[in-house]
Tab-separated table of C-alpha atoms in Angstrom:
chain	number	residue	atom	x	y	z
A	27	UNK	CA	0.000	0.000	0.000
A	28	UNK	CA	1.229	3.270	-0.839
A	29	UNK	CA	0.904	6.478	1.609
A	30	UNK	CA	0.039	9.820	0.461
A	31	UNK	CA	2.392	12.785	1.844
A	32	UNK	CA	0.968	16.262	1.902
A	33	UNK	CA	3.404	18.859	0.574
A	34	UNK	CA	3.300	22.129	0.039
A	35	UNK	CA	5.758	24.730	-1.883
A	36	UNK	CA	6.726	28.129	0.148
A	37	UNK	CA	8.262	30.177	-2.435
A	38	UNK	CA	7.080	29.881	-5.988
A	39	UNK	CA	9.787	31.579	-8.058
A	40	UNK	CA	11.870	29.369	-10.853
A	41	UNK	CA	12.871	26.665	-8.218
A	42	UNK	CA	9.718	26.373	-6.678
A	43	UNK	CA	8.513	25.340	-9.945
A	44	UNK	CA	11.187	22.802	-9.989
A	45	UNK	CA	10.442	21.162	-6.643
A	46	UNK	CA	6.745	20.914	-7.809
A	47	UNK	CA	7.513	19.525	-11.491
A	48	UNK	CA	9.585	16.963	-9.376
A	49	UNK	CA	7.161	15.807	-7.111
A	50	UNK	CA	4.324	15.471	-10.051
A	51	UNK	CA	7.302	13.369	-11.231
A	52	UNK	CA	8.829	11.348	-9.205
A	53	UNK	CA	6.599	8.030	-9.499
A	54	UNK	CA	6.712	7.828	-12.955
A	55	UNK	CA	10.768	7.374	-11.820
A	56	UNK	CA	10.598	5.463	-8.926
A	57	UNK	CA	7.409	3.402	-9.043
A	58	UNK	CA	8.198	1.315	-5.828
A	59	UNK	CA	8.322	5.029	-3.469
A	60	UNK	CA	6.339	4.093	-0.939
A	61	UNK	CA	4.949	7.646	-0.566
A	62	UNK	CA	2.916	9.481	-2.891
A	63	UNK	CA	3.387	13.049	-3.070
A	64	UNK	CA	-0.188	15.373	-3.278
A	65	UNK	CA	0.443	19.047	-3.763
A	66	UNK	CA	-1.769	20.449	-0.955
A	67	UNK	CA	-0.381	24.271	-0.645
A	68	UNK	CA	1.511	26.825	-2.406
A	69	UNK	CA	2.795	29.976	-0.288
A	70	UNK	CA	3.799	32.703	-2.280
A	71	UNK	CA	3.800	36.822	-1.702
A	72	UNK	CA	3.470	37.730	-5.170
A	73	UNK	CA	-0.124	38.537	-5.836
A	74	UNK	CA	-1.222	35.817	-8.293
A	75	UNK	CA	1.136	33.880	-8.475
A	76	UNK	CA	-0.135	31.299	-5.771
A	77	UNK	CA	-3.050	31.136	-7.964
A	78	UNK	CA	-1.449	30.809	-11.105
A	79	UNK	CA	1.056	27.590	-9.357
A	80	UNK	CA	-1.988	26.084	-8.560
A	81	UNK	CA	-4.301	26.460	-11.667
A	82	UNK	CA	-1.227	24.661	-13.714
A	83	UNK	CA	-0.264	21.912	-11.037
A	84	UNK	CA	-3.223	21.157	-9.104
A	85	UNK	CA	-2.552	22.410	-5.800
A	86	UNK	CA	-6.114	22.376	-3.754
A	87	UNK	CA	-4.930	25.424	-2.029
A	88	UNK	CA	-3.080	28.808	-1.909
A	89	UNK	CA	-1.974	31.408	0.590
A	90	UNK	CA	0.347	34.546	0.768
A	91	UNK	CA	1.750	33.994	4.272
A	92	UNK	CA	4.046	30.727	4.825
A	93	UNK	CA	2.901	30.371	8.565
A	94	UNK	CA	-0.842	29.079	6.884
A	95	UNK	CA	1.504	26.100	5.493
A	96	UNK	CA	3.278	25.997	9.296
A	97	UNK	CA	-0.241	25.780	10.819
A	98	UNK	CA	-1.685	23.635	8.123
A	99	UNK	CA	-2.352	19.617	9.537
A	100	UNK	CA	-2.545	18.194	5.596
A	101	UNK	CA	0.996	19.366	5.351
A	102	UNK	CA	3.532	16.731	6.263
A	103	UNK	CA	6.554	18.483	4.418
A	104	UNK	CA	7.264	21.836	2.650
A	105	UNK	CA	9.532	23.074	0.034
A	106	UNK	CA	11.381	26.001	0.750
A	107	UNK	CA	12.122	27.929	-2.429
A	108	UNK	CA	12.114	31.505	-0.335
A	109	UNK	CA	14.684	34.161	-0.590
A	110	UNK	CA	17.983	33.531	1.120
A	111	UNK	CA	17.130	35.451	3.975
A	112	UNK	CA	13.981	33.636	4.876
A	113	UNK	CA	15.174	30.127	4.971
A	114	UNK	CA	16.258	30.136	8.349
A	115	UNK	CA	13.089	31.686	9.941
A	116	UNK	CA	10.476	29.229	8.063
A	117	UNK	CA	12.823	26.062	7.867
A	118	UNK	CA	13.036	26.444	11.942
A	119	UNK	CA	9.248	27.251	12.046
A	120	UNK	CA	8.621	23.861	9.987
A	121	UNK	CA	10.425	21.617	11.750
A	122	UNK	CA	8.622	22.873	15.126
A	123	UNK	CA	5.298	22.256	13.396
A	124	UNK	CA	6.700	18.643	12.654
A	125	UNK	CA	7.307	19.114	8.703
A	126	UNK	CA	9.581	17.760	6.869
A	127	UNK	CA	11.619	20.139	5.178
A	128	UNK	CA	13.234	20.792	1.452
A	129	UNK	CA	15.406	23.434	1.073
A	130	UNK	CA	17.633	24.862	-1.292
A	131	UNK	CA	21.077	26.072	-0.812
A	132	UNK	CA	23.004	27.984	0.764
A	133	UNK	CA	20.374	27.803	3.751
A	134	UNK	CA	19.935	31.429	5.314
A	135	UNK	CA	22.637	34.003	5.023
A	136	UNK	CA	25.255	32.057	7.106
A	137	UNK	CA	26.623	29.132	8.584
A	138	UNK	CA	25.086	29.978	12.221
A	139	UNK	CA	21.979	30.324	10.003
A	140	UNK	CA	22.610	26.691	8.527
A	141	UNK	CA	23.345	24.889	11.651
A	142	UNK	CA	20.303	26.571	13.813
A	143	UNK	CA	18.145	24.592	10.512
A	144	UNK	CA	20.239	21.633	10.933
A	145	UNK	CA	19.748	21.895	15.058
A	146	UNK	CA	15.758	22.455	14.801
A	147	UNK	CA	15.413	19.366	12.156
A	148	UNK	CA	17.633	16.827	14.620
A	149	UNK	CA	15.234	18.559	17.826
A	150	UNK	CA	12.383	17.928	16.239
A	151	UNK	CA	13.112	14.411	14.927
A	152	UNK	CA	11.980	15.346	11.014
A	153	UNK	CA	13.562	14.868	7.838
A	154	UNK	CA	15.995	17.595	6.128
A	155	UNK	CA	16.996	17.565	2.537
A	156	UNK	CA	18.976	20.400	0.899
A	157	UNK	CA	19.263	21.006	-2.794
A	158	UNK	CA	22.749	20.195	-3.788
A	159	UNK	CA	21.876	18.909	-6.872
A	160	UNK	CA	25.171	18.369	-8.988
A	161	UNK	CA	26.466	15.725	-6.882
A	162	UNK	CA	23.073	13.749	-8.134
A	163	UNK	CA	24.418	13.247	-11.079
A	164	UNK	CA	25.186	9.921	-12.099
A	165	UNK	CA	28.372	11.142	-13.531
A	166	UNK	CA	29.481	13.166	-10.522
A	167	UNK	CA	28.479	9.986	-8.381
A	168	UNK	CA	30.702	7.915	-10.904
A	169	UNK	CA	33.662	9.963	-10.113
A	170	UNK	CA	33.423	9.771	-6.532
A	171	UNK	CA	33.174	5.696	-6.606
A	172	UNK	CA	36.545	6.240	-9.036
A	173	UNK	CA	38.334	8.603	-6.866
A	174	UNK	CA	37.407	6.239	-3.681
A	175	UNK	CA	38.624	3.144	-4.950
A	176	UNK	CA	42.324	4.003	-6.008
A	177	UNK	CA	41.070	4.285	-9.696
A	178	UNK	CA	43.029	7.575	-9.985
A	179	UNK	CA	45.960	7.101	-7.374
A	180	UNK	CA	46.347	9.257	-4.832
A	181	UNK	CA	44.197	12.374	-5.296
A	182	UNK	CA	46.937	15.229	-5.688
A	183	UNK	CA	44.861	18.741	-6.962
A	184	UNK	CA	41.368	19.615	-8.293
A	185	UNK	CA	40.304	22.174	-9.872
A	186	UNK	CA	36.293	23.302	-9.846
A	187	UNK	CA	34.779	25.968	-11.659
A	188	UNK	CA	31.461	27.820	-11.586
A	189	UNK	CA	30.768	30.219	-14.357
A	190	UNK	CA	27.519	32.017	-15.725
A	191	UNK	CA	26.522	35.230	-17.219
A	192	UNK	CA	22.926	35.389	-15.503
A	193	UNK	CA	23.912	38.471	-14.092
A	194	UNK	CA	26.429	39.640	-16.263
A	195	UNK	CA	24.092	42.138	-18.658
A	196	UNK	CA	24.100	45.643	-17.560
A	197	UNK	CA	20.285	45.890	-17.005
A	198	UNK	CA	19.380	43.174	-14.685
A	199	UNK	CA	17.832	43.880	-11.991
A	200	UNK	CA	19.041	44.721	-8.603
A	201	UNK	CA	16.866	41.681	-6.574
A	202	UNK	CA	17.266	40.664	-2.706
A	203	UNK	CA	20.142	38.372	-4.811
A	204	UNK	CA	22.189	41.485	-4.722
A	205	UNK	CA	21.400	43.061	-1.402
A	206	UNK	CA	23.827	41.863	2.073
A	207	UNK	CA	20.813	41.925	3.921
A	208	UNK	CA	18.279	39.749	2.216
A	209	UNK	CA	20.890	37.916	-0.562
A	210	UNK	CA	23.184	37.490	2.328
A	211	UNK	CA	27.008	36.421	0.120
A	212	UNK	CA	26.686	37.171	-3.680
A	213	UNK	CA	28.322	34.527	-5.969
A	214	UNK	CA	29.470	32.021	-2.786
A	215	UNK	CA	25.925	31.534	-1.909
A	216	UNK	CA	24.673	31.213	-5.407
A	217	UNK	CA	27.421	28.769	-7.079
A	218	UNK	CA	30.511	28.391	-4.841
A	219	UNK	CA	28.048	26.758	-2.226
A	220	UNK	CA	27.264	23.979	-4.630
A	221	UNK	CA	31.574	23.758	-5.885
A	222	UNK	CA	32.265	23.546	-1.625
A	223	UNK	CA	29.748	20.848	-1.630
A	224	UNK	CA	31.371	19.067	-4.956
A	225	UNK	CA	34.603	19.418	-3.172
A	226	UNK	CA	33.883	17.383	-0.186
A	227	UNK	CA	31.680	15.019	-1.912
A	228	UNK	CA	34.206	14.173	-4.042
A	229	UNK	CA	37.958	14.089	-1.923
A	230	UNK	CA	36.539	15.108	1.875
A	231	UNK	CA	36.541	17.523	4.050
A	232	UNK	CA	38.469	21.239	3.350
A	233	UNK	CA	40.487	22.145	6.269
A	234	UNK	CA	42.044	25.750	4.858
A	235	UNK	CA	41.843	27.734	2.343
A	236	UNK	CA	42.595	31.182	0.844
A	237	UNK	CA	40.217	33.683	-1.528
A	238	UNK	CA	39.594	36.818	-2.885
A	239	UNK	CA	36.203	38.241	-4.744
A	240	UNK	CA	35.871	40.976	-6.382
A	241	UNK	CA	32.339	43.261	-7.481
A	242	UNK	CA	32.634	44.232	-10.973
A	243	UNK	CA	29.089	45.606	-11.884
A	244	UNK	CA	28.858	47.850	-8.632
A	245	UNK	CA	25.171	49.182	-9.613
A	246	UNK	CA	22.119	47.625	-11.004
A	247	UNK	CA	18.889	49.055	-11.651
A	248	UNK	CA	16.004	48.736	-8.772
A	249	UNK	CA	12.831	46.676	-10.633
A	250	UNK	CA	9.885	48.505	-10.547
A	251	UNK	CA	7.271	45.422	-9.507
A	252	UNK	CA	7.944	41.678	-8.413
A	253	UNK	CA	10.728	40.004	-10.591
A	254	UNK	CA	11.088	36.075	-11.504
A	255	UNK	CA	14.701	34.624	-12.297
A	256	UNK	CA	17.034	37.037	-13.350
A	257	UNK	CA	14.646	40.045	-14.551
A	258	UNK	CA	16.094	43.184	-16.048
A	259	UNK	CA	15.523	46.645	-14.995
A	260	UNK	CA	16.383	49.151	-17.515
A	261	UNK	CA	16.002	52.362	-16.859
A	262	UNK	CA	14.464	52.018	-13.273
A	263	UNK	CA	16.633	54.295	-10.011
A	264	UNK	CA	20.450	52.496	-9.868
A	265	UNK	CA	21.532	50.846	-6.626
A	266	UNK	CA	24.243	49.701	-4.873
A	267	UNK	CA	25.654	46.043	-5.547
A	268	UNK	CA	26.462	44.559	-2.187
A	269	UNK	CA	27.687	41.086	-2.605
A	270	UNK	CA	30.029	39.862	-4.705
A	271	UNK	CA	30.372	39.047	-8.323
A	272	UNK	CA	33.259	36.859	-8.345
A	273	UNK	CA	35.704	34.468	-5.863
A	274	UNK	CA	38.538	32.518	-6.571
A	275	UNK	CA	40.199	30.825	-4.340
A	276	UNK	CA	43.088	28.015	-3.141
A	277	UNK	CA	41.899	25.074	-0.711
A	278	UNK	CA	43.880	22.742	1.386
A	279	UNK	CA	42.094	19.463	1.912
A	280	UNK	CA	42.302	17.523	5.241
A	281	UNK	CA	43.578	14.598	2.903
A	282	UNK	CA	46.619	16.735	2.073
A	283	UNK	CA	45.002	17.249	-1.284
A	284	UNK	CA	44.993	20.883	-3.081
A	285	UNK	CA	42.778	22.396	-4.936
A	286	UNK	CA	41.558	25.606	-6.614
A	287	UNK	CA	37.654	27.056	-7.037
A	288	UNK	CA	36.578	30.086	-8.508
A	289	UNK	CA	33.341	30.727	-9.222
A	290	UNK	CA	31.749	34.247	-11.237
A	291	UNK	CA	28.164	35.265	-12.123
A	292	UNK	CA	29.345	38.069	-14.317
A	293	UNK	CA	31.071	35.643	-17.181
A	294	UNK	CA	30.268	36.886	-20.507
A	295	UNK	CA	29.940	34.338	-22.565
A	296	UNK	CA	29.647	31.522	-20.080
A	297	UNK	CA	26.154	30.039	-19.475
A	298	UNK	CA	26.065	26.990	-16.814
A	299	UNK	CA	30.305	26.113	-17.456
A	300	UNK	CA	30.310	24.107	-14.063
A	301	UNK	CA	32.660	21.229	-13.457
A	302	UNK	CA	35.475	19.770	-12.240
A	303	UNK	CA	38.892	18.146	-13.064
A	304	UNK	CA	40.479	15.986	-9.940
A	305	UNK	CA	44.087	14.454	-10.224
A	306	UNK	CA	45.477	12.229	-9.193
A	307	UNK	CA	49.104	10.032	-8.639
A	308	UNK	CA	48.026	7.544	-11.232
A	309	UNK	CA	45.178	9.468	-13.673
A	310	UNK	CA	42.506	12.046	-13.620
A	311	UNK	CA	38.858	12.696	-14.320
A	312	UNK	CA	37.179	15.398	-15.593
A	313	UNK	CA	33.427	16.396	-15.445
A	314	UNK	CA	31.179	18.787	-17.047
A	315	UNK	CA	27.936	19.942	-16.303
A	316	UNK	CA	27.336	21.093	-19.360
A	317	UNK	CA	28.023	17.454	-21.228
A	318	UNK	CA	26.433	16.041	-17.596
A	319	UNK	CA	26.812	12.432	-18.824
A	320	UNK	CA	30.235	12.226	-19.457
A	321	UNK	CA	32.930	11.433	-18.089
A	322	UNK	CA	36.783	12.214	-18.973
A	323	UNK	CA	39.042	9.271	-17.474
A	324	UNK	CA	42.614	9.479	-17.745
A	325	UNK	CA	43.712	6.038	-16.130
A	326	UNK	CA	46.590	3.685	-16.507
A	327	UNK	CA	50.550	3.525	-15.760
A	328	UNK	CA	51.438	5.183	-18.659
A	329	UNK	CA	51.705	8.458	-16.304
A	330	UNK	CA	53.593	10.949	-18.864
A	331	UNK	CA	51.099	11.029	-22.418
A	332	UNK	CA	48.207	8.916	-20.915
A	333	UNK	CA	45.013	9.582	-23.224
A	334	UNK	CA	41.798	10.270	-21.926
A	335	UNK	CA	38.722	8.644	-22.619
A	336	UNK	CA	35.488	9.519	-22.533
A	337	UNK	CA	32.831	7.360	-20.520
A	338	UNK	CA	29.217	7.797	-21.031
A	339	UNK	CA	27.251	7.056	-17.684
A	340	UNK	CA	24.784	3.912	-18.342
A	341	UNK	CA	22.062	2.379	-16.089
A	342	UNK	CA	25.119	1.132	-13.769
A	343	UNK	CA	25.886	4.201	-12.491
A	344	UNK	CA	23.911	6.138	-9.842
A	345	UNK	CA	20.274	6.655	-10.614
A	346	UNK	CA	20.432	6.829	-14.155
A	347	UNK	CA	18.431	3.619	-14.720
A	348	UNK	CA	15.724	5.281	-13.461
A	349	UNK	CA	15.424	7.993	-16.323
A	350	UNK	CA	17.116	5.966	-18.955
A	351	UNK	CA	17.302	2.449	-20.550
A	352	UNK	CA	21.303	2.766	-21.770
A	353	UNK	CA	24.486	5.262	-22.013
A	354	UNK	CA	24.448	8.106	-23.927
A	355	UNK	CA	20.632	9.045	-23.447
A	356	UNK	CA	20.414	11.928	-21.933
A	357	UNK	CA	20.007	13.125	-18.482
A	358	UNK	CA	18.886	16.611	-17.603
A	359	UNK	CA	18.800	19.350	-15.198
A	360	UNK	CA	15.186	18.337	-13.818
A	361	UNK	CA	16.034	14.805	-13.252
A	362	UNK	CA	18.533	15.399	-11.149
A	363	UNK	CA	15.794	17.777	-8.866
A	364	UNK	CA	13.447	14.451	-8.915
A	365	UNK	CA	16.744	12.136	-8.069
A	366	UNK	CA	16.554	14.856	-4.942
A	367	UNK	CA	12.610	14.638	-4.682
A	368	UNK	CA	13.054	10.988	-4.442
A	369	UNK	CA	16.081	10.476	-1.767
A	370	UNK	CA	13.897	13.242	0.133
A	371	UNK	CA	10.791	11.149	0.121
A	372	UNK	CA	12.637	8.101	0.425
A	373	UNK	CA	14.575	9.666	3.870
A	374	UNK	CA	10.858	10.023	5.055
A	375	UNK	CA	9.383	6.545	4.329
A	376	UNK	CA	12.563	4.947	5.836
A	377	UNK	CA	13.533	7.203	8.650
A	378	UNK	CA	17.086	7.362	7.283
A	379	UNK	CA	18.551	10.264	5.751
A	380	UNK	CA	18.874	9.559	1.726
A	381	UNK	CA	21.413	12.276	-0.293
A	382	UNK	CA	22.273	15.601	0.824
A	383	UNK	CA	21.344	16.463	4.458
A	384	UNK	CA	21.996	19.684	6.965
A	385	UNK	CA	25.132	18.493	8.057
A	386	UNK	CA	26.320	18.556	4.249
A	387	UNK	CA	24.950	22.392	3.984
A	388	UNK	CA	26.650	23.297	7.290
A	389	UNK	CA	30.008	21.870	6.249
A	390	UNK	CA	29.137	24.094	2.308
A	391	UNK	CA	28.311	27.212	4.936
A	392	UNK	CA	31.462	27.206	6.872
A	393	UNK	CA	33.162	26.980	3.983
A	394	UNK	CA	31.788	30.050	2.445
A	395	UNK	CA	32.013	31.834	5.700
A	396	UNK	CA	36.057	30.935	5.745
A	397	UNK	CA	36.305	32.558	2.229
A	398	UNK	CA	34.535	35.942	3.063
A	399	UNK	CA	37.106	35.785	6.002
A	400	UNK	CA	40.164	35.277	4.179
A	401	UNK	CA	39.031	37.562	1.342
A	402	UNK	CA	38.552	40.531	4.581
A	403	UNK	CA	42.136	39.472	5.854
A	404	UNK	CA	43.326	38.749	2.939
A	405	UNK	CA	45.202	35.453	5.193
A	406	UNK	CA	44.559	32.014	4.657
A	407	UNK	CA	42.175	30.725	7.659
A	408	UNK	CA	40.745	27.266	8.743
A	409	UNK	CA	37.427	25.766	7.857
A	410	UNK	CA	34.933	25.855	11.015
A	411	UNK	CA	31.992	23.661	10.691
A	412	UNK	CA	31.467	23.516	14.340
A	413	UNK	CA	31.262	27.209	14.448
């Protein structure tokens, strides 16, 4: 017998789409989940939009304030697709009222703002998933299995990169992504969250590290009505850029392992170049985001002018069976949200935490924390996931 799970969505910008066109999903994937999802709320400010979420997906209800969802006993877990700056205040509120909780990265504006989530979800005994959803990939998940068993050596330096132009034009508008207050960290909490959580799902924890960011668009224009994305605001009243538009930055890996990250929302000419390239004593591998099911292996004892070959994930690696019947059909973006919805739902049915958890967004928090020190001091400083 199957069991029907109430959610509901808080938040119904681009993401919150996501999480909903996963959940309407996720059975078609995984036709043994013992729960079935049913879309019972949808929480957003924007006037209309609530209505227009639930008109296309079916949600029997709507409501402008996220404590209805909170108070709500057909909810048994929530989505939270909110602003930066709300995460911690409705993720805590949630797992008080007993919901399991969804959230997306980089949870609040902080690490103290990541582990009082984490701390509420253990109190409370509930289920918390965060959205780090590169390392679902069954590429990504490949690498890791490589990397782990000696397939590469000894891991000696990785490199992991995180480039986009969303807001490189100009004219786009200056959102709460933009603003220290709301946005919290610019660029780090946007994409270098999900390379620190790449890094230590892939070679461990990062004990030190180095960085400096930069601001190169220092005003944006101020939207005149609710925006969606990455809207553009031409010729509405410029403001100040507070966060930054770019980090790079050296790590030092509790393995012994080095590495470098840099990460820039400002790219011209780079839309979604994410990836990675580990090495190692005895090979390499290499991973794109953009070519997400392939994999570069350099591997061997050839050491000086190994080749590389290329690998296309198949049904034996991670979850990809469960999207596609052999290697070289592709996987895409929203799969890897309903590989999330399903570990989620999966992590409630069992009890047992399934993919990315608190703990891995605390550890992604503290590292982000340790680069806006070092870039401040301009001094390397040690990772502090214990605060």
């Amino acid at each position: 017998m199957v069991d029907a799970l109430g959610v509901a969505v808080v938040g119904f910008g681009w993401m919150g789409r996501v999480h909903t066109q996963a959940y309407a999903r996720v059975r078609h994937h995984y036709p043994r989940l013992p729960l079935r999802p049913e879309l019972v709320t949808v929480a957003e400010e924007v006037p209309g939009r609530a209505e227009e979420a639930a008109a296309q997906f079916g949600f029997a209800s709507t409501t402008r304030d996220w404590r209805d969802v909170a108070a709500d006993p057909r909810v048994g877990a929530v989505s939270i697709t909110a602003p930066n700056f709300l995460h911690r205040e409705i993720a805590v509120a949630m797992a008080e009222a007993g919901k399991h909780i969804w959230i997306e990265k980089p949870v609040g504006l902080s690490a103290e703002d990541a582990r009082t989530v984490a701390d509420a979800v253990a109190k409370a005994g509930v289920q918390g998933a965060v959205g780090f959803n590169y390392r679902n990939a069954p590429a990504v998940e490949a690498a890791r299995e490589l990397i782990a068993s000696g397939g590469i050596g000894t891991v000696t330096h990785v490199r992991i990169r995180l480039f986009s132009d969303y807001a490189a034009h100009p004219e786009s508008a200056l959102t709460w992504r933009y603003e220290r207050e709301r946005g919290g960290s610019g660029v780090l909490g946007d994409l270098a969250s999900h390379g620190a959580d790449l890094a230590r799902f892939l070679l461990g924890d990062i004990a030190s590290l180095t960085a400096d960011t930069a601001v190169f668009l220092p005003e944006r224009a101020r939207p005149a009505a609710a925006t969606a994305g990455h809207s553009r605001a031409a010729g509405g009243e410029p403001g100040q850029v507070e966060n930054e538009d770019y980090v790079s930055c050296l790590l030092r890996f509790a393995s012994g392992a080095r590495g470098v990250m840099e990460a820039c929302r400002v790219s011209v000419g780079e839309q979604n170049n994410y990836g990675f390239e580990v090495h190692g004593t005895r090979g390499a591998v290499f991973w794109d985001f953009r070519r997400m099911n392939e994999l570069g292996v350099s591997r061997g004892t050839e050491y000086q002018d190994q080749p590389v070959s290329t690998v296309y994930v198949g049904p034996g690696h991670g979850e990809f069976a469960a999207f596609q019947p052999g290697a070289a059909n592709a996987m895409g973006y929203d799969d890897l949200k309903v590989v999330e919805a399903h570990r989620f739902l999966l992590s409630i049915a069992e009890g047992t935490p399934h993919g990315a958890t608190l703990p891995d967004a605390v550890h992604s928090a503290a590292v982000l924390d340790a680069m806006a020190r070092s870039a401040e001091r301009g001094a390397w400083v040690e990772v502090r996931p214990e605060g």
